[in-house]
Short mmCIF file of C-alpha atoms in Angstrom, two decimals:
data_model
loop_
_atom_site.label_atom_id
_atom_site.label_comp_id
_atom_site.label_asym_id
_atom_site.label_seq_id
_atom_site.Cartn_x
_atom_site.Cartn_y
_atom_site.Cartn_z
CA VAL A 1 -12.22 1.94 6.30
CA ILE A 2 -8.52 2.88 6.39
CA ASP A 3 -7.62 -0.25 4.43
CA GLN A 4 -10.19 0.61 1.76
CA CYS A 5 -8.74 4.12 1.51
CA LEU A 6 -5.21 2.74 1.14
CA GLY A 7 -6.28 0.32 -1.59
CA LEU A 8 -8.19 2.97 -3.52
CA PHE A 9 -5.34 5.45 -3.14
CA ALA A 10 -2.83 2.93 -4.50
CA ALA A 11 -5.08 2.17 -7.46
CA SER A 12 -5.89 5.80 -8.23
CA LYS A 13 -2.24 6.88 -8.09
CA GLY A 14 -1.14 4.19 -10.54
CA ILE A 15 0.77 2.10 -8.02
CA MET A 16 -0.92 -1.07 -9.29
CA ASP A 17 -0.91 -0.21 -13.00
CA ASP A 18 1.80 -2.70 -13.90
CA VAL A 19 0.75 -5.43 -11.47
CA PRO A 20 -0.66 -8.37 -13.47
CA VAL A 21 -4.46 -8.48 -13.13
CA ALA A 22 -4.28 -11.98 -11.65
CA LYS A 23 -2.05 -10.66 -8.85
CA VAL A 24 -3.84 -7.40 -7.97
CA ARG A 25 -5.74 -8.93 -5.03
CA GLN A 26 -2.56 -10.42 -3.64
CA PHE A 27 -0.68 -7.14 -4.12
CA GLU A 28 -3.39 -5.21 -2.27
CA ALA A 29 -3.52 -7.77 0.56
CA ASP A 30 0.26 -7.68 0.92
CA LEU A 31 0.31 -3.88 0.78
CA LEU A 32 -2.31 -3.67 3.53
CA ALA A 33 -0.38 -6.21 5.61
CA TRP A 34 2.73 -4.07 5.14
CA PHE A 35 0.82 -1.04 6.43
CA GLN A 36 -0.06 -3.09 9.52
CA GLY A 37 3.64 -3.82 10.11
CA GLY A 38 6.50 -1.81 8.64
CA GLY A 39 4.24 1.00 7.46
CA SER A 40 2.10 1.16 10.60
CA ALA A 41 3.28 4.64 11.64
CA LEU A 42 2.17 6.06 8.31
CA ARG A 43 -1.13 4.18 8.53
CA ALA A 44 -1.66 5.67 12.00
CA LYS A 45 -1.12 9.17 10.60
CA LEU A 46 -3.83 8.53 8.03
CA ALA A 47 -6.18 7.17 10.69
CA ASP A 48 -5.56 10.30 12.77
CA LYS A 49 -5.90 12.86 9.95
CA LYS A 50 -8.61 10.94 8.04
CA SER A 51 -7.24 12.41 4.81
CA PHE A 52 -4.27 12.02 2.49
CA LYS A 53 -4.14 15.82 2.14
CA GLY A 54 -0.60 17.01 2.67
CA MET A 55 0.68 13.43 2.87
CA GLU A 56 0.15 12.18 -0.68
CA ASP A 57 3.83 12.23 -1.63
CA GLU A 58 4.75 10.37 1.55
CA PHE A 59 2.19 7.64 0.84
CA ILE A 60 3.18 7.34 -2.81
CA ALA A 61 6.84 6.99 -1.83
CA ALA A 62 6.00 4.37 0.82
CA MET A 63 3.88 2.38 -1.62
CA LYS A 64 6.58 2.51 -4.27
CA GLN A 65 9.11 1.34 -1.68
CA PHE A 66 6.83 -1.56 -0.74
CA LYS A 67 6.30 -2.42 -4.40
CA ALA A 68 10.05 -2.47 -5.08
CA GLY A 69 10.41 -5.28 -2.54
CA TRP A 70 7.21 -7.12 -3.45
CA THR A 71 7.82 -10.50 -5.02
CA GLY A 72 4.24 -11.55 -5.72
CA SER A 73 5.00 -15.19 -4.98
CA SER A 74 2.98 -15.80 -1.80
CA SER A 75 0.62 -14.20 0.70
CA THR A 76 3.68 -12.88 2.55
CA SER A 77 5.46 -11.83 -0.60
CA PHE A 78 7.19 -8.70 0.54
CA ILE A 79 10.44 -7.76 2.14
CA ARG A 80 9.90 -6.34 5.61
#
């Protein structure tokens, strides 16, 4: 459920707006993988609070940081 929330949050906040349609699935998969690794502390906070309330800016910043390093060239297409 947390992964679904992260994907929907990214989409609803415009994080994926400029990702080519053909690469949206890959972007989401890589973003979720990033939240399992480098972003795991933030993911744990969401799992604990069960809401983005009060943490929206933190998640948006983290997703933008991930996106800045995302290459889109493979299933592990992000800088850790």
